[in-house]
Amino acid sequence: MNSKILLNIRSTILNGYSKRNLNNNVASITKIHREIYTRTYPTKVVLPNGASINIRYHEPRKIIRLPLDLSSLTEEEKKMRLEKRKPKRKVKISDTIEDNFNAKKYLKYLKK
């Protein structure tokens, strides 16, 4: 089989023309072979397992994170995730500040 491929390549080179087979699979490996194509932006996609891939996306985004399937998690992991989603309670700190500022002391410095 390899010899048939080599003979085919040799015959195309000797005949002076090269045949280029382009289809949708070639674009994903090298580049899009079009003179005019829509504007796309380089974007990183993070898969649920933590792996990341680079794609071209039609909107200018830096990163896209795919959602995790909650049915595949254990009960403990589900509880942890749900706790992270809930809003955190704000802690109120009340400090009493002694204010002994007297504005009447500085009235003499104001120009009329």
Short mmCIF file of N, CA and C in Angstrom, two decimals:
data_model
loop_
_atom_site.label_atom_id
_atom_site.label_comp_id
_atom_site.label_asym_id
_atom_site.label_seq_id
_atom_site.Cartn_x
_atom_site.Cartn_y
_atom_site.Cartn_z
N MET A 1 0.82 -1.19 0.00
CA MET A 1 0.00 0.00 0.00
C MET A 1 0.87 1.26 0.00
N ASN A 2 1.95 1.24 0.75
CA ASN A 2 2.85 2.40 0.78
C ASN A 2 3.49 2.64 -0.58
N SER A 3 3.77 1.56 -1.29
CA SER A 3 4.39 1.72 -2.61
C SER A 3 3.42 2.39 -3.58
N LYS A 4 2.10 2.11 -3.45
CA LYS A 4 1.13 2.76 -4.32
C LYS A 4 1.07 4.26 -4.05
N ILE A 5 1.15 4.62 -2.79
CA ILE A 5 1.13 6.04 -2.44
C ILE A 5 2.37 6.74 -2.97
N LEU A 6 3.52 6.10 -2.82
CA LEU A 6 4.76 6.70 -3.31
C LEU A 6 4.74 6.85 -4.83
N LEU A 7 4.21 5.84 -5.52
CA LEU A 7 4.12 5.94 -6.97
C LEU A 7 3.18 7.06 -7.39
N ASN A 8 2.08 7.22 -6.66
CA ASN A 8 1.12 8.27 -6.98
C ASN A 8 1.74 9.65 -6.76
N ILE A 9 2.48 9.81 -5.67
CA ILE A 9 3.15 11.09 -5.39
C ILE A 9 4.22 11.36 -6.44
N ARG A 10 5.00 10.34 -6.78
CA ARG A 10 6.06 10.50 -7.77
C ARG A 10 5.47 10.88 -9.12
N SER A 11 4.35 10.28 -9.50
CA SER A 11 3.75 10.58 -10.80
C SER A 11 3.18 12.00 -10.83
N THR A 12 2.63 12.47 -9.72
CA THR A 12 2.12 13.83 -9.71
C THR A 12 3.26 14.84 -9.76
N ILE A 13 4.38 14.54 -9.13
CA ILE A 13 5.52 15.45 -9.17
C ILE A 13 6.13 15.48 -10.57
N LEU A 14 6.23 14.32 -11.20
CA LEU A 14 6.82 14.25 -12.53
C LEU A 14 5.94 14.92 -13.57
N ASN A 15 4.64 14.86 -13.41
CA ASN A 15 3.74 15.48 -14.37
C ASN A 15 3.68 17.00 -14.23
N GLY A 16 4.23 17.54 -13.18
CA GLY A 16 4.32 18.98 -13.03
C GLY A 16 3.14 19.63 -12.34
N TYR A 17 2.30 18.89 -11.75
CA TYR A 17 1.19 19.49 -11.01
C TYR A 17 1.09 18.80 -9.66
N SER A 18 0.58 19.52 -8.71
CA SER A 18 0.37 18.91 -7.40
C SER A 18 -1.12 18.99 -7.08
N LYS A 19 -1.62 17.95 -6.55
CA LYS A 19 -3.04 17.86 -6.22
C LYS A 19 -3.19 18.07 -4.71
N ARG A 20 -4.05 18.98 -4.35
CA ARG A 20 -4.24 19.28 -2.93
C ARG A 20 -5.68 18.99 -2.56
N ASN A 21 -5.87 18.04 -1.66
CA ASN A 21 -7.21 17.66 -1.23
C ASN A 21 -7.58 18.46 0.01
N LEU A 22 -8.49 19.40 -0.16
CA LEU A 22 -8.93 20.23 0.95
C LEU A 22 -10.37 19.87 1.31
N ASN A 23 -10.60 19.74 2.58
CA ASN A 23 -11.95 19.51 3.07
C ASN A 23 -12.06 20.11 4.46
N ASN A 24 -13.16 19.86 5.15
CA ASN A 24 -13.36 20.47 6.46
C ASN A 24 -12.40 19.94 7.51
N ASN A 25 -11.82 18.76 7.34
CA ASN A 25 -10.90 18.22 8.32
C ASN A 25 -9.55 18.90 8.28
N VAL A 26 -9.14 19.36 7.12
CA VAL A 26 -7.84 20.00 6.97
C VAL A 26 -7.82 21.33 7.71
N ALA A 27 -8.94 22.02 7.73
CA ALA A 27 -8.99 23.33 8.38
C ALA A 27 -8.75 23.23 9.88
N SER A 28 -9.16 22.15 10.49
CA SER A 28 -8.95 22.03 11.93
C SER A 28 -7.51 21.71 12.27
N ILE A 29 -6.76 21.20 11.33
CA ILE A 29 -5.36 20.85 11.58
C ILE A 29 -4.44 22.02 11.26
N THR A 30 -4.64 22.68 10.14
CA THR A 30 -3.73 23.76 9.76
C THR A 30 -4.39 25.12 9.89
N LYS A 31 -5.00 25.61 8.85
CA LYS A 31 -5.66 26.91 8.89
C LYS A 31 -6.88 26.86 7.97
N ILE A 32 -7.70 27.88 8.06
CA ILE A 32 -8.86 27.95 7.19
C ILE A 32 -8.40 28.44 5.83
N HIS A 33 -8.66 27.67 4.79
CA HIS A 33 -8.19 27.99 3.45
C HIS A 33 -9.25 28.81 2.71
N ARG A 34 -9.50 30.02 3.19
CA ARG A 34 -10.43 30.93 2.55
C ARG A 34 -9.78 32.29 2.48
N GLU A 35 -10.11 33.02 1.44
CA GLU A 35 -9.58 34.37 1.35
C GLU A 35 -10.34 35.31 2.27
N ILE A 36 -11.65 35.14 2.36
CA ILE A 36 -12.48 35.98 3.23
C ILE A 36 -13.21 35.05 4.18
N TYR A 37 -13.04 35.27 5.46
CA TYR A 37 -13.75 34.48 6.45
C TYR A 37 -14.12 35.38 7.62
N THR A 38 -15.09 34.94 8.40
CA THR A 38 -15.60 35.76 9.49
C THR A 38 -14.52 35.97 10.55
N ARG A 39 -14.66 37.07 11.27
CA ARG A 39 -13.69 37.40 12.31
C ARG A 39 -13.87 36.47 13.50
N THR A 40 -12.80 35.80 13.88
CA THR A 40 -12.83 34.93 15.04
C THR A 40 -11.70 35.34 15.98
N TYR A 41 -11.87 35.00 17.24
CA TYR A 41 -10.92 35.40 18.27
C TYR A 41 -10.36 34.16 18.95
N PRO A 42 -9.06 34.16 19.26
CA PRO A 42 -8.51 33.00 19.97
C PRO A 42 -9.06 32.91 21.38
N THR A 43 -9.57 31.75 21.73
CA THR A 43 -10.23 31.55 23.02
C THR A 43 -9.79 30.23 23.61
N LYS A 44 -9.64 30.18 24.91
CA LYS A 44 -9.29 28.96 25.61
C LYS A 44 -10.54 28.36 26.22
N VAL A 45 -10.79 27.06 25.95
CA VAL A 45 -11.94 26.35 26.49
C VAL A 45 -11.43 25.38 27.55
N VAL A 46 -12.00 25.49 28.76
CA VAL A 46 -11.62 24.60 29.86
C VAL A 46 -12.71 23.55 29.99
N LEU A 47 -12.33 22.31 29.81
CA LEU A 47 -13.27 21.20 29.90
C LEU A 47 -13.57 20.87 31.36
N PRO A 48 -14.65 20.13 31.62
CA PRO A 48 -15.00 19.81 33.02
C PRO A 48 -13.93 19.01 33.76
N ASN A 49 -13.11 18.24 33.03
CA ASN A 49 -12.08 17.45 33.70
C ASN A 49 -10.81 18.26 33.97
N GLY A 50 -10.78 19.53 33.56
CA GLY A 50 -9.63 20.39 33.82
C GLY A 50 -8.73 20.60 32.63
N ALA A 51 -8.89 19.82 31.57
CA ALA A 51 -8.07 19.99 30.37
C ALA A 51 -8.51 21.25 29.64
N SER A 52 -7.60 21.86 28.89
CA SER A 52 -7.95 23.07 28.15
C SER A 52 -7.50 22.93 26.70
N ILE A 53 -8.27 23.56 25.81
CA ILE A 53 -7.95 23.56 24.38
C ILE A 53 -8.12 24.98 23.86
N ASN A 54 -7.42 25.30 22.79
CA ASN A 54 -7.53 26.61 22.16
C ASN A 54 -8.43 26.48 20.93
N ILE A 55 -9.38 27.40 20.81
CA ILE A 55 -10.30 27.39 19.67
C ILE A 55 -10.41 28.81 19.13
N ARG A 56 -11.11 28.94 17.99
CA ARG A 56 -11.49 30.25 17.47
C ARG A 56 -12.97 30.44 17.76
N TYR A 57 -13.30 31.60 18.38
CA TYR A 57 -14.68 31.85 18.80
C TYR A 57 -15.16 33.15 18.18
N HIS A 58 -16.43 33.25 17.88
CA HIS A 58 -16.95 34.42 17.17
C HIS A 58 -17.07 35.66 18.05
N GLU A 59 -16.99 35.51 19.37
CA GLU A 59 -17.03 36.66 20.28
C GLU A 59 -15.66 36.81 20.96
N PRO A 60 -15.24 38.03 21.25
CA PRO A 60 -13.94 38.21 21.92
C PRO A 60 -14.00 37.84 23.39
N ARG A 61 -13.70 36.61 23.68
CA ARG A 61 -13.65 36.13 25.06
C ARG A 61 -12.28 35.53 25.32
N LYS A 62 -11.82 35.65 26.54
CA LYS A 62 -10.51 35.11 26.89
C LYS A 62 -10.59 33.63 27.22
N ILE A 63 -11.63 33.26 27.98
CA ILE A 63 -11.72 31.88 28.44
C ILE A 63 -13.20 31.49 28.54
N ILE A 64 -13.48 30.23 28.21
CA ILE A 64 -14.82 29.66 28.34
C ILE A 64 -14.68 28.40 29.18
N ARG A 65 -15.48 28.34 30.24
CA ARG A 65 -15.42 27.18 31.12
C ARG A 65 -16.70 26.38 30.96
N LEU A 66 -16.57 25.12 30.55
CA LEU A 66 -17.73 24.27 30.36
C LEU A 66 -18.25 23.78 31.70
N PRO A 67 -19.58 23.63 31.85
CA PRO A 67 -20.13 23.25 33.15
C PRO A 67 -19.84 21.79 33.50
N LEU A 68 -19.81 21.54 34.78
CA LEU A 68 -19.55 20.20 35.29
C LEU A 68 -20.88 19.46 35.46
N ASP A 69 -20.90 18.18 35.13
CA ASP A 69 -22.10 17.37 35.28
C ASP A 69 -22.24 16.99 36.75
N LEU A 70 -23.26 17.53 37.42
CA LEU A 70 -23.43 17.28 38.85
C LEU A 70 -23.87 15.86 39.15
N SER A 71 -24.45 15.17 38.19
CA SER A 71 -24.89 13.80 38.44
C SER A 71 -23.71 12.84 38.58
N SER A 72 -22.55 13.22 38.09
CA SER A 72 -21.39 12.34 38.19
C SER A 72 -20.60 12.53 39.49
N LEU A 73 -20.98 13.51 40.31
CA LEU A 73 -20.25 13.78 41.55
C LEU A 73 -20.80 12.96 42.71
N THR A 74 -19.98 12.82 43.74
CA THR A 74 -20.44 12.15 44.96
C THR A 74 -21.27 13.14 45.78
N GLU A 75 -21.90 12.64 46.83
CA GLU A 75 -22.75 13.50 47.66
C GLU A 75 -21.95 14.60 48.36
N GLU A 76 -20.74 14.27 48.82
CA GLU A 76 -19.91 15.26 49.50
C GLU A 76 -19.49 16.37 48.54
N GLU A 77 -19.11 15.98 47.32
CA GLU A 77 -18.70 16.97 46.33
C GLU A 77 -19.87 17.85 45.92
N LYS A 78 -21.06 17.27 45.83
CA LYS A 78 -22.26 18.06 45.50
C LYS A 78 -22.52 19.11 46.58
N LYS A 79 -22.42 18.70 47.85
CA LYS A 79 -22.65 19.63 48.95
C LYS A 79 -21.63 20.77 48.93
N MET A 80 -20.37 20.43 48.67
CA MET A 80 -19.32 21.45 48.62
C MET A 80 -19.60 22.45 47.50
N ARG A 81 -20.00 21.98 46.34
CA ARG A 81 -20.29 22.86 45.21
C ARG A 81 -21.49 23.75 45.50
N LEU A 82 -22.53 23.18 46.11
CA LEU A 82 -23.71 23.98 46.43
C LEU A 82 -23.41 25.03 47.48
N GLU A 83 -22.53 24.72 48.44
CA GLU A 83 -22.13 25.70 49.45
C GLU A 83 -21.35 26.85 48.82
N LYS A 84 -20.54 26.56 47.81
CA LYS A 84 -19.78 27.61 47.14
C LYS A 84 -20.70 28.54 46.35
N ARG A 85 -21.84 28.04 45.88
CA ARG A 85 -22.77 28.85 45.11
C ARG A 85 -23.57 29.82 45.98
N LYS A 86 -23.78 29.47 47.23
CA LYS A 86 -24.57 30.32 48.11
C LYS A 86 -23.80 31.60 48.43
N PRO A 87 -24.53 32.71 48.57
CA PRO A 87 -23.82 33.96 48.91
C PRO A 87 -23.25 33.90 50.32
N LYS A 88 -22.09 34.47 50.48
CA LYS A 88 -21.43 34.47 51.78
C LYS A 88 -22.03 35.58 52.64
N ARG A 89 -22.13 35.30 53.92
CA ARG A 89 -22.67 36.29 54.86
C ARG A 89 -21.60 37.32 55.18
N LYS A 90 -22.02 38.56 55.19
CA LYS A 90 -21.09 39.63 55.51
C LYS A 90 -21.01 39.80 57.02
N VAL A 91 -19.81 39.94 57.51
CA VAL A 91 -19.59 40.13 58.94
C VAL A 91 -19.59 41.63 59.21
N LYS A 92 -20.46 42.06 60.12
CA LYS A 92 -20.52 43.47 60.46
C LYS A 92 -19.59 43.74 61.63
N ILE A 93 -18.73 44.70 61.44
CA ILE A 93 -17.79 45.10 62.48
C ILE A 93 -18.22 46.49 62.96
N SER A 94 -18.52 46.57 64.20
CA SER A 94 -18.96 47.87 64.74
C SER A 94 -17.89 48.39 65.70
N ASP A 95 -17.23 49.45 65.29
CA ASP A 95 -16.24 50.12 66.13
C ASP A 95 -16.80 51.46 66.56
N THR A 96 -16.66 51.76 67.81
CA THR A 96 -17.07 53.07 68.29
C THR A 96 -15.85 53.99 68.29
N ILE A 97 -15.97 55.04 67.54
CA ILE A 97 -14.87 55.99 67.42
C ILE A 97 -15.23 57.23 68.24
N GLU A 98 -14.32 57.63 69.10
CA GLU A 98 -14.56 58.82 69.90
C GLU A 98 -14.27 60.04 69.04
N ASP A 99 -15.26 60.87 68.93
CA ASP A 99 -15.13 62.06 68.09
C ASP A 99 -15.16 63.29 68.99
N ASN A 100 -14.05 63.94 69.11
CA ASN A 100 -13.99 65.16 69.91
C ASN A 100 -13.63 66.36 69.04
N PHE A 101 -14.00 66.31 67.78
CA PHE A 101 -13.73 67.40 66.85
C PHE A 101 -14.73 68.52 67.07
N ASN A 102 -14.22 69.72 67.14
CA ASN A 102 -15.07 70.90 67.35
C ASN A 102 -14.85 71.84 66.18
N ALA A 103 -15.88 72.01 65.36
CA ALA A 103 -15.77 72.85 64.16
C ALA A 103 -15.71 74.33 64.51
N LYS A 104 -16.24 74.71 65.66
CA LYS A 104 -16.25 76.12 66.05
C LYS A 104 -14.84 76.64 66.31
N LYS A 105 -13.93 75.75 66.60
CA LYS A 105 -12.54 76.15 66.83
C LYS A 105 -11.89 76.73 65.58
N TYR A 106 -12.35 76.29 64.41
CA TYR A 106 -11.71 76.67 63.16
C TYR A 106 -12.48 77.74 62.39
N LEU A 107 -13.50 78.29 62.98
CA LEU A 107 -14.28 79.33 62.31
C LEU A 107 -13.45 80.60 62.09
N LYS A 108 -12.50 80.86 62.95
CA LYS A 108 -11.70 82.07 62.81
C LYS A 108 -10.78 82.06 61.60
N TYR A 109 -10.53 80.86 61.03
CA TYR A 109 -9.65 80.77 59.86
C TYR A 109 -10.41 80.92 58.54
N LEU A 110 -11.71 80.89 58.56
CA LEU A 110 -12.49 81.03 57.34
C LEU A 110 -12.52 82.49 56.91
N LYS A 111 -12.34 82.73 55.65
CA LYS A 111 -12.40 84.09 55.12
C LYS A 111 -13.83 84.38 54.70
N LYS A 112 -14.23 85.58 54.95
CA LYS A 112 -15.60 85.98 54.60
C LYS A 112 -15.64 86.76 53.34
#
